[in-house]
Amino acid sequence: MRPKRIGILTSGGDAPGMNAAIRAAVRTAIHYQIRIFGFKHGYNGVIKGDIVELKRNSVANIIQRGGTILGTARSAQFTTDQGMAKAKKTLNRYKIDALIVIGGDGSMRGAYEFAKKTRVKMIGLPGTIDNDLLGSDFTIGFDTAVNSALEAVDKIRDTASSLERLFFIEVMGRYAGFIGLAVGLAGGAEDVLIPETPTDIPGLAKQIKHNIEKGKKSNIVIVSEGDEAGDAFTIAEKIKAILDEDYRVAVLGYIQRGGAPTAIDRILASKLGYAAVNGLKKNMYGCMVGEINKKIVDTPFEKTYSRKKKIDPDIYTIIKILAE
Ligand code: ATP
């Protein structure tokens, strides 16, 4: 049955483009005369009944804004039976027929568990800078995060070349190396350390020594935050213990999460927000809507998080060859 009242929330870490997705979902719902309600602060808002009806104007002037107007959160309570029962009560009270969740793998897992327990119709959108969800080539926020990190890397490169220094730059990505690889390739890094591949400290030291000997002006190593050899400081110290080379570390941190979303993220978010409402209208639920090979596809929730999305090993090969 076509839904009459739907809810929408953003969950997990915030990602640039979440607002564009909210805007698209709200405007599409209104186009079909479906009423749409925003829940504040992720699943917590559903538990607490922190709800606001979203009208056409509620989402005016937000397509270009980073963060999320609904706020986001990680909700420990939602992982409990009690929390879920409260959330279900809220949905009953406001007669919400279906829920759109924008978030990362944890949020999709939450949607799956909640739907299994309560039979609520749930549909997901991939919103995370980490790009670590199966079911979409890219997640909303990834492109902006990569571009923000890249801007910083480009600036650091100026200093690295002027001072002929070795730089370790730590980027986000949690347990996935997608941001690291993209920034490494686009930023012309000497090496990229990611959680998906074993980090060879003596091999890296040898490579850096070789680079310095042949007169490379800048040596930039991108470190993904989840690398098994440690954070950028730890890795830099391990290299120093072998090479005795001066180094600098830059941890980019939260600047990668903020800022205006790129055109790519706004377009993806708009397409997916539109697709989510259309999916619910066609009685499609229990899945995440993403884009694969430029086509909108739906993937059952459990497939989006139960296996690890694979990095493209060719990118690493290209980085290494281009840095020779
Ligand atoms: P990001 O990729 O940006 O970290 P995420 O969606 O993966 O985003 P998480 O903190 O892992 O972020 O998950 C968001 C929320 O989803 C959790 O705080 C919790 O409320 C809910 N969630 C995660 N796993 C479960 C689960 N097994 N059962 C119920 N809810 C869950």
mmCIF file of N, CA and C and ligand atoms in Angstrom, residues 10-15 18 42-44 47 72-80 84 101-114 117 127-133 173-174 257 305, ligand 1:
data_model
loop_
_atom_site.group_PDB
_atom_site.id
_atom_site.type_symbol
_atom_site.label_atom_id
_atom_site.label_comp_id
_atom_site.label_asym_id
_atom_site.label_seq_id
_atom_site.Cartn_x
_atom_site.Cartn_y
_atom_site.Cartn_z
ATOM 1 N N THR A 10 18.828 11.002 9.764
ATOM 2 C CA THR A 10 20.234 10.792 9.420
ATOM 3 C C THR A 10 20.918 10.185 10.650
ATOM 4 N N SER A 11 21.794 9.221 10.412
ATOM 5 C CA SER A 11 22.335 8.425 11.527
ATOM 6 C C SER A 11 23.823 8.146 11.330
ATOM 7 N N GLY A 12 24.521 7.881 12.426
ATOM 8 C CA GLY A 12 25.969 7.612 12.353
ATOM 9 C C GLY A 12 26.741 8.916 12.259
ATOM 10 N N GLY A 13 27.862 8.902 11.553
ATOM 11 C CA GLY A 13 28.634 10.137 11.375
ATOM 12 C C GLY A 13 27.957 11.018 10.335
ATOM 13 N N ASP A 14 28.099 12.352 10.466
ATOM 14 C CA ASP A 14 27.496 13.202 9.437
ATOM 15 C C ASP A 14 28.351 13.150 8.173
ATOM 16 N N ALA A 15 27.727 13.427 7.042
ATOM 17 C CA ALA A 15 28.445 13.397 5.772
ATOM 18 C C ALA A 15 27.895 14.508 4.880
ATOM 19 N N MET A 18 24.184 14.961 2.981
ATOM 20 C CA MET A 18 23.001 14.442 3.677
ATOM 21 C C MET A 18 21.829 15.412 3.519
ATOM 22 N N GLY A 42 19.262 11.062 14.677
ATOM 23 C CA GLY A 42 19.295 9.637 14.350
ATOM 24 C C GLY A 42 18.180 8.837 14.999
ATOM 25 N N TYR A 43 18.486 7.604 15.324
ATOM 26 C CA TYR A 43 17.469 6.720 15.913
ATOM 27 C C TYR A 43 17.006 7.235 17.282
ATOM 28 N N ASN A 44 17.843 8.060 17.936
ATOM 29 C CA ASN A 44 17.428 8.636 19.234
ATOM 30 C C ASN A 44 16.132 9.428 19.101
ATOM 31 N N ILE A 47 13.179 7.146 19.097
ATOM 32 C CA ILE A 47 12.914 6.637 20.451
ATOM 33 C C ILE A 47 12.204 7.712 21.292
ATOM 34 N N THR A 72 22.593 14.281 13.767
ATOM 35 C CA THR A 72 22.793 12.832 13.675
ATOM 36 C C THR A 72 23.379 12.353 14.994
ATOM 37 N N ALA A 73 23.324 11.066 15.218
ATOM 38 C CA ALA A 73 23.847 10.523 16.476
ATOM 39 C C ALA A 73 24.098 9.039 16.325
ATOM 40 N N ARG A 74 24.873 8.524 17.252
ATOM 41 C CA ARG A 74 24.999 7.072 17.392
ATOM 42 C C ARG A 74 24.147 6.737 18.605
ATOM 43 N N SER A 75 23.212 5.819 18.454
ATOM 44 C CA SER A 75 22.267 5.540 19.533
ATOM 45 C C SER A 75 22.454 4.133 20.093
ATOM 46 N N ALA A 76 23.007 4.063 21.292
ATOM 47 C CA ALA A 76 23.201 2.757 21.922
ATOM 48 C C ALA A 76 21.839 2.159 22.289
ATOM 49 N N GLN A 77 20.913 3.032 22.664
ATOM 50 C CA GLN A 77 19.593 2.552 23.116
ATOM 51 C C GLN A 77 18.839 1.809 22.009
ATOM 52 N N PHE A 78 19.081 2.247 20.774
ATOM 53 C CA PHE A 78 18.342 1.645 19.657
ATOM 54 C C PHE A 78 18.751 0.189 19.428
ATOM 55 N N THR A 79 19.908 -0.204 19.939
ATOM 56 C CA THR A 79 20.356 -1.587 19.749
ATOM 57 C C THR A 79 19.700 -2.526 20.772
ATOM 58 N N THR A 80 18.891 -1.978 21.680
ATOM 59 C CA THR A 80 18.233 -2.816 22.694
ATOM 60 C C THR A 80 16.754 -3.034 22.334
ATOM 61 N N MET A 84 14.022 -0.247 20.811
ATOM 62 C CA MET A 84 13.265 -0.494 19.576
ATOM 63 C C MET A 84 11.754 -0.435 19.838
ATOM 64 N N VAL A 101 16.252 5.980 6.151
ATOM 65 C CA VAL A 101 17.435 6.153 7.004
ATOM 66 C C VAL A 101 18.643 6.466 6.125
ATOM 67 N N ILE A 102 19.285 7.595 6.419
ATOM 68 C CA ILE A 102 20.500 7.958 5.674
ATOM 69 C C ILE A 102 21.681 7.766 6.619
ATOM 70 N N GLY A 103 22.598 6.883 6.279
ATOM 71 C CA GLY A 103 23.731 6.636 7.180
ATOM 72 C C GLY A 103 24.688 5.597 6.632
ATOM 73 N N GLY A 104 25.572 5.125 7.497
ATOM 74 C CA GLY A 104 26.584 4.161 7.098
ATOM 75 C C GLY A 104 26.175 2.723 7.388
ATOM 76 N N ASP A 105 27.173 1.849 7.430
ATOM 77 C CA ASP A 105 26.869 0.416 7.592
ATOM 78 C C ASP A 105 26.134 0.117 8.897
ATOM 79 N N GLY A 106 26.526 0.799 9.982
ATOM 80 C CA GLY A 106 25.837 0.593 11.266
ATOM 81 C C GLY A 106 24.366 0.962 11.164
ATOM 82 N N SER A 107 24.100 2.062 10.488
ATOM 83 C CA SER A 107 22.714 2.529 10.348
ATOM 84 C C SER A 107 21.877 1.555 9.527
ATOM 85 N N MET A 108 22.499 0.964 8.489
ATOM 86 C CA MET A 108 21.776 -0.031 7.662
ATOM 87 C C MET A 108 21.507 -1.294 8.494
ATOM 88 N N ARG A 109 22.468 -1.643 9.328
ATOM 89 C CA ARG A 109 22.311 -2.791 10.221
ATOM 90 C C ARG A 109 21.150 -2.540 11.188
ATOM 91 N N GLY A 110 21.128 -1.325 11.731
ATOM 92 C CA GLY A 110 20.051 -0.932 12.642
ATOM 93 C C GLY A 110 18.697 -1.018 11.942
ATOM 94 N N ALA A 111 18.649 -0.549 10.698
ATOM 95 C CA ALA A 111 17.396 -0.570 9.927
ATOM 96 C C ALA A 111 16.943 -2.014 9.720
ATOM 97 N N TYR A 112 17.907 -2.869 9.400
ATOM 98 C CA TYR A 112 17.583 -4.284 9.180
ATOM 99 C C TYR A 112 17.012 -4.927 10.456
ATOM 100 N N GLU A 113 17.692 -4.709 11.571
ATOM 101 C CA GLU A 113 17.281 -5.321 12.841
ATOM 102 C C GLU A 113 15.907 -4.798 13.269
ATOM 103 N N PHE A 114 15.701 -3.504 13.097
ATOM 104 C CA PHE A 114 14.439 -2.879 13.502
ATOM 105 C C PHE A 114 13.287 -3.413 12.644
ATOM 106 N N LYS A 117 12.380 -6.956 13.611
ATOM 107 C CA LYS A 117 11.661 -7.055 14.883
ATOM 108 C C LYS A 117 10.258 -6.476 14.833
ATOM 109 N N GLY A 127 24.931 7.127 3.340
ATOM 110 C CA GLY A 127 25.459 8.443 3.699
ATOM 111 C C GLY A 127 26.615 8.280 4.660
ATOM 112 N N THR A 128 27.819 8.277 4.154
ATOM 113 C CA THR A 128 29.020 8.172 4.989
ATOM 114 C C THR A 128 30.227 8.592 4.160
ATOM 115 N N ILE A 129 31.165 9.284 4.793
ATOM 116 C CA ILE A 129 32.345 9.698 4.022
ATOM 117 C C ILE A 129 33.241 8.498 3.701
ATOM 118 N N ASP A 130 33.055 7.384 4.431
ATOM 119 C CA ASP A 130 34.004 6.265 4.335
ATOM 120 C C ASP A 130 33.879 5.426 3.057
ATOM 121 N N ASN A 131 32.754 5.497 2.390
ATOM 122 C CA ASN A 131 32.483 4.718 1.161
ATOM 123 C C ASN A 131 32.559 3.210 1.388
ATOM 124 N N ASP A 132 32.278 2.755 2.590
ATOM 125 C CA ASP A 132 32.494 1.336 2.905
ATOM 126 C C ASP A 132 31.208 0.506 2.888
ATOM 127 N N LEU A 133 30.238 0.913 2.048
ATOM 128 C CA LEU A 133 28.991 0.155 1.984
ATOM 129 C C LEU A 133 28.864 -0.546 0.642
ATOM 130 N N GLY A 173 38.391 7.399 7.363
ATOM 131 C CA GLY A 173 37.967 6.215 6.600
ATOM 132 C C GLY A 173 37.603 5.047 7.486
ATOM 133 N N ARG A 174 37.762 5.233 8.792
ATOM 134 C CA ARG A 174 37.531 4.165 9.772
ATOM 135 C C ARG A 174 38.307 2.909 9.371
ATOM 136 N N ARG A 257 35.026 16.103 7.159
ATOM 137 C CA ARG A 257 33.584 15.842 7.270
ATOM 138 C C ARG A 257 32.732 17.037 6.876
ATOM 139 N N TYR A 305 26.169 -4.553 4.565
ATOM 140 C CA TYR A 305 27.157 -4.459 5.656
ATOM 141 C C TYR A 305 27.790 -5.797 6.036
HETATM 142 P P1 ATP B 1 29.559 5.939 9.761
HETATM 143 O O1 ATP B 1 29.935 5.061 8.609
HETATM 144 O O2 ATP B 1 29.576 7.370 9.408
HETATM 145 O O3 ATP B 1 30.285 5.624 11.018
HETATM 146 P P2 ATP B 1 27.353 4.321 10.659
HETATM 147 O O4 ATP B 1 25.945 4.329 10.238
HETATM 148 O O5 ATP B 1 28.169 3.121 10.294
HETATM 149 O O6 ATP B 1 27.997 5.654 10.077
HETATM 150 P P3 ATP B 1 27.280 3.534 13.443
HETATM 151 O O7 ATP B 1 27.546 4.301 14.679
HETATM 152 O O8 ATP B 1 28.049 2.299 13.208
HETATM 153 O O9 ATP B 1 27.451 4.572 12.237
HETATM 154 O O10 ATP B 1 25.721 3.143 13.426
HETATM 155 C C1 ATP B 1 24.725 4.142 13.600
HETATM 156 C C2 ATP B 1 23.658 3.668 14.533
HETATM 157 O O11 ATP B 1 22.959 2.548 13.963
HETATM 158 C C3 ATP B 1 24.130 3.150 15.886
HETATM 159 O O12 ATP B 1 24.455 4.179 16.777
HETATM 160 C C4 ATP B 1 22.897 2.372 16.335
HETATM 161 O O13 ATP B 1 21.907 3.226 16.815
HETATM 162 C C5 ATP B 1 22.403 1.758 15.026
HETATM 163 N N1 ATP B 1 22.854 0.356 14.942
HETATM 164 C C6 ATP B 1 24.056 -0.111 14.564
HETATM 165 N N2 ATP B 1 24.107 -1.465 14.686
HETATM 166 C C7 ATP B 1 22.900 -1.848 15.164
HETATM 167 C C8 ATP B 1 22.301 -3.099 15.528
HETATM 168 N N3 ATP B 1 22.959 -4.249 15.407
HETATM 169 N N4 ATP B 1 21.028 -3.101 15.989
HETATM 170 C C9 ATP B 1 20.350 -1.953 16.095
HETATM 171 N N5 ATP B 1 20.857 -0.743 15.786
HETATM 172 C C10 ATP B 1 22.103 -0.692 15.344
#
